[in-house]
CSV table of C-alpha atoms in Angstrom, one decimal:
chain,number,residue,atom,x,y,z
A,1,MET,CA,186.4,93.3,91.1
A,2,ALA,CA,184.2,90.1,91.7
A,3,THR,CA,186.0,87.0,91.9
A,4,THR,CA,185.0,84.7,88.8
A,5,TYR,CA,184.7,81.2,90.3
A,6,ASP,CA,186.2,78.1,88.5
A,7,TYR,CA,183.0,76.4,87.8
A,8,GLU,CA,181.0,79.3,86.3
A,9,GLU,CA,183.3,78.9,82.8
A,10,ALA,CA,185.0,75.8,83.3
A,11,PRO,CA,183.9,72.2,80.8
A,12,ALA,CA,181.9,70.0,82.5
A,13,THR,CA,183.9,67.6,85.1
A,14,TYR,CA,183.7,63.6,85.1
A,15,ASP,CA,181.8,64.5,88.3
A,16,GLU,CA,179.2,66.6,87.2
A,17,GLY,CA,178.9,63.8,84.1
A,18,ARG,CA,178.5,61.4,87.1
A,19,HIS,CA,175.9,63.6,88.7
A,20,GLN,CA,173.9,63.7,85.0
A,21,ASP,CA,174.2,60.2,83.9
A,22,LEU,CA,172.7,59.2,87.4
A,23,GLY,CA,169.8,61.2,87.7
A,24,TYR,CA,168.8,63.2,90.8
A,25,ASP,CA,170.6,62.0,94.0
A,26,PRO,CA,169.6,64.3,96.9
A,27,ASN,CA,172.7,62.7,98.8
A,28,PHE,CA,175.2,63.4,95.8
A,29,VAL,CA,177.1,66.6,96.0
A,30,PRO,CA,179.3,67.4,92.7
A,31,ASP,CA,182.3,69.4,93.2
A,32,SER,CA,181.3,72.4,92.0
A,33,VAL,CA,178.4,72.5,94.5
A,34,LYS,CA,181.0,71.4,97.1
A,35,SER,CA,183.3,74.7,96.2
A,36,PHE,CA,179.7,76.8,95.8
A,37,VAL,CA,178.6,76.1,99.2
A,38,VAL,CA,182.0,76.1,101.0
A,39,HIS,CA,182.9,79.9,98.9
A,40,LEU,CA,179.5,81.7,99.8
A,41,TYR,CA,180.0,80.0,103.6
A,42,ARG,CA,183.3,81.7,104.1
A,43,HIS,CA,181.9,85.1,102.6
A,44,ILE,CA,179.4,85.4,104.5
A,45,ARG,CA,180.9,84.7,107.5
A,46,GLU,CA,183.4,87.5,106.5
A,47,LYS,CA,180.5,89.5,105.7
A,48,ASN,CA,181.8,90.1,102.2
A,49,VAL,CA,178.3,91.7,100.4
A,50,TYR,CA,180.1,92.1,97.3
A,51,GLU,CA,181.6,88.5,96.6
A,52,ILE,CA,177.8,86.9,98.1
A,53,HIS,CA,176.0,88.8,95.6
A,54,GLN,CA,178.4,87.7,92.9
A,55,MET,CA,177.6,84.4,94.2
A,56,TYR,CA,173.7,84.7,94.9
A,57,GLU,CA,173.3,86.6,91.6
A,58,ILE,CA,175.5,84.9,89.4
A,59,SER,CA,177.2,81.5,90.3
A,60,PHE,CA,173.8,80.0,91.8
A,61,GLN,CA,172.0,80.4,88.7
A,62,THR,CA,175.3,79.1,86.5
A,63,LEU,CA,175.3,76.1,88.4
A,64,SER,CA,171.2,75.8,88.3
A,65,ASP,CA,171.7,75.8,84.5
A,66,ARG,CA,174.3,73.5,84.1
A,67,LEU,CA,173.6,70.9,86.7
A,68,PHE,CA,170.2,71.8,87.9
A,69,LYS,CA,167.6,72.4,84.8
A,70,ASP,CA,165.1,69.9,85.7
A,71,THR,CA,165.9,68.5,89.2
A,72,PRO,CA,166.5,70.0,92.9
A,73,TRP,CA,170.0,71.5,94.5
A,74,PRO,CA,171.4,68.2,96.7
A,75,SER,CA,169.6,68.4,99.9
A,76,VAL,CA,170.7,70.8,102.9
A,77,ASP,CA,171.9,67.3,105.1
A,78,ALA,CA,174.2,66.5,101.9
A,79,VAL,CA,176.2,70.0,102.2
A,80,SER,CA,175.6,70.8,105.7
A,81,HIS,CA,178.9,69.2,106.9
A,82,TYR,CA,181.0,71.3,104.4
A,83,VAL,CA,179.6,74.1,106.6
A,84,ASP,CA,180.1,72.9,109.7
A,85,ASN,CA,176.5,72.1,110.0
A,86,ASP,CA,175.9,76.2,110.6
A,87,GLN,CA,171.9,76.3,111.1
A,88,VAL,CA,171.9,79.6,109.8
A,89,PHE,CA,173.3,79.0,106.7
A,90,CYS,CA,171.7,75.9,106.1
A,91,LEU,CA,168.5,77.8,106.7
A,92,LEU,CA,169.6,79.9,103.8
A,93,TYR,CA,170.8,77.2,101.6
A,94,ARG,CA,167.2,75.9,101.9
A,95,GLU,CA,165.5,79.1,100.9
A,96,MET,CA,167.3,79.0,97.8
A,97,TRP,CA,166.5,75.3,97.4
A,98,PHE,CA,163.1,75.6,97.8
A,99,ARG,CA,162.8,78.7,95.2
A,100,HIS,CA,164.7,77.2,92.7
A,101,LEU,CA,162.1,74.2,93.4
A,102,TYR,CA,159.1,76.5,93.0
A,103,ALA,CA,161.1,78.2,89.8
A,104,ARG,CA,161.8,74.8,88.1
A,105,LEU,CA,159.7,72.0,89.0
A,106,SER,CA,156.0,71.7,91.0
A,107,PRO,CA,156.5,71.3,94.4
A,108,THR,CA,154.7,68.6,96.4
A,109,LEU,CA,152.3,69.6,99.2
A,110,LYS,CA,154.6,68.2,101.5
A,111,GLN,CA,157.7,70.6,100.1
A,112,ARG,CA,155.4,73.4,100.2
A,113,ILE,CA,155.0,73.0,103.9
A,114,ASP,CA,158.4,72.6,104.4
A,115,SER,CA,159.5,75.6,102.3
A,116,TRP,CA,156.8,77.8,104.9
A,117,ASP,CA,158.6,76.4,108.0
A,118,ASN,CA,161.8,77.3,106.8
A,119,TYR,CA,160.7,80.4,106.1
A,120,CYS,CA,159.6,80.6,109.6
A,121,SER,CA,162.6,79.8,111.2
A,122,LEU,CA,164.6,82.1,109.1
A,123,PHE,CA,162.6,84.8,110.3
A,124,GLN,CA,162.3,83.5,114.0
A,125,VAL,CA,166.6,83.5,113.8
A,126,VAL,CA,166.6,87.2,112.5
A,127,LEU,CA,163.7,88.5,115.4
A,128,HIS,CA,164.9,86.8,118.3
A,129,ARG,CA,169.0,86.5,117.8
A,130,VAL,CA,171.6,88.8,117.4
A,131,VAL,CA,172.0,88.2,113.7
A,132,ASN,CA,175.9,89.0,112.9
A,133,MET,CA,175.7,88.9,109.2
A,134,GLN,CA,175.1,91.1,105.8
A,135,LEU,CA,173.4,90.1,103.1
A,136,PRO,CA,172.6,91.6,99.6
A,137,ASN,CA,169.6,94.1,99.5
A,138,GLN,CA,168.8,92.2,96.3
A,139,TRP,CA,168.4,88.9,98.3
A,140,LEU,CA,166.7,89.9,101.6
A,141,TRP,CA,164.1,91.3,98.6
A,142,ASP,CA,163.6,88.1,97.0
A,143,MET,CA,163.1,86.5,100.6
A,144,VAL,CA,160.2,88.2,101.3
A,145,ASP,CA,158.9,88.4,97.5
A,146,GLU,CA,159.4,84.6,97.4
A,147,PHE,CA,157.4,84.2,100.7
A,148,VAL,CA,154.4,86.4,99.6
A,149,TYR,CA,154.3,84.6,96.6
A,150,GLN,CA,154.6,81.2,98.1
A,151,PHE,CA,152.0,82.2,100.4
A,152,GLN,CA,149.4,82.8,97.5
A,153,SER,CA,150.7,80.0,95.8
A,154,PHE,CA,149.5,77.6,99.1
A,155,CYS,CA,146.2,79.3,99.6
A,156,GLN,CA,145.6,78.9,95.6
A,157,TYR,CA,146.7,75.4,95.7
A,158,ARG,CA,145.1,74.4,99.2
A,159,ALA,CA,141.6,75.8,97.0
A,160,LYS,CA,141.7,73.0,94.3
A,161,MET,CA,140.6,70.0,96.6
A,162,LYS,CA,139.7,68.2,93.4
A,163,ASN,CA,142.1,65.3,92.8
A,164,LYS,CA,143.8,65.4,95.9
A,165,THR,CA,144.3,62.1,97.6
A,166,GLU,CA,143.0,61.3,101.2
A,167,GLN,CA,146.5,61.8,102.4
A,168,GLU,CA,146.8,65.4,101.1
A,169,ILE,CA,143.9,66.2,102.6
A,170,ALA,CA,144.2,65.3,106.0
A,171,LEU,CA,147.7,66.7,105.8
A,172,LEU,CA,146.3,70.5,104.5
A,173,ARG,CA,143.7,70.2,107.5
A,174,GLN,CA,146.6,70.2,110.2
A,175,TYR,CA,147.5,73.6,108.6
A,176,ASP,CA,144.0,75.5,109.1
A,177,GLN,CA,144.7,78.8,108.2
A,178,ILE,CA,144.5,81.4,111.1
A,179,LEU,CA,141.4,83.1,109.8
A,180,GLU,CA,139.5,79.6,109.2
A,181,GLN,CA,140.1,78.9,113.0
A,182,GLU,CA,139.1,82.4,114.2
A,183,LYS,CA,135.5,82.0,112.5
A,184,GLU,CA,135.1,79.0,114.8
A,185,GLY,CA,136.5,80.9,117.9
A,186,LEU,CA,139.5,79.1,118.2
A,187,GLU,CA,141.9,82.7,117.6
A,188,GLN,CA,141.5,86.1,118.0
A,189,PHE,CA,143.7,87.5,115.0
A,190,THR,CA,141.3,90.5,114.0
A,191,ALA,CA,140.2,91.7,117.1
A,192,THR,CA,143.5,91.9,118.5
A,193,ASP,CA,144.8,93.7,115.0
A,194,GLY,CA,147.3,90.2,115.5
A,195,TYR,CA,149.0,91.3,118.4
A,196,ASP,CA,149.9,88.3,121.1
A,197,TYR,CA,149.4,90.0,124.3
A,198,SER,CA,150.6,87.0,126.3
A,199,GLY,CA,153.7,87.6,125.3
A,200,GLY,CA,154.1,85.8,121.9
A,201,SER,CA,155.3,87.2,118.5
A,202,ASN,CA,152.8,88.9,116.3
A,203,VAL,CA,155.3,89.2,113.1
A,204,LEU,CA,154.7,85.7,111.5
A,205,LYS,CA,151.0,85.7,111.9
A,206,VAL,CA,150.7,89.7,110.8
A,207,LEU,CA,153.0,88.6,107.6
A,208,GLY,CA,150.7,85.9,106.6
A,209,TYR,CA,148.1,88.1,106.9
A,210,PHE,CA,149.5,90.9,104.9
A,211,SER,CA,150.2,88.5,102.5
A,212,MET,CA,147.2,87.6,101.9
A,213,VAL,CA,145.8,91.1,101.9
A,214,ARG,CA,148.6,91.6,99.1
A,215,GLY,CA,147.1,88.7,97.2
A,216,GLY,CA,143.8,90.3,96.8
A,217,TYR,CA,145.1,92.9,94.8
A,218,SER,CA,147.4,91.3,92.8
């Protein structure tokens, strides 16, 4: 039987009231959020998939509805010391953080790029390190689904240049898509089927390319 965490049904605490009165402060972590990250971290380390699923599917949504209906969760820097600054957990926390942001708010260009970079870092860990953990299949599916969705969303956002500031346009130019670079002779993507014969990785580029193909059928 899954554990019922005290913050799921308990009345609002003074700490939570302070959070709501002050408005959004990325560095303020309510006690219920501290409890959430500590428990989730422990269950991930113990490979307790059943409890992880409970926290991912129910607890995260409960706290989001209760405290973060129209604001982001606390920043990863604010919670990292509660989880021993664990790199992988922080990547997972940011994955949920950005997904919540996309679902309830309107991400800025910088946040879109940071979310993409976080997925790249998370997938790099999976691809190049021995990953000694188990996560619910639902979470893993949601990661891939959200990765594709955010890529499509970024392409749509990037195509609408009207009303963008000079700073946003300059930042976008730093993230030219691979296929555009190929047109200029700077990238040999389709000619090699995406494989990097110099010893690098093809996975992230091919995932991005498949995302665009998938977007054409959405």
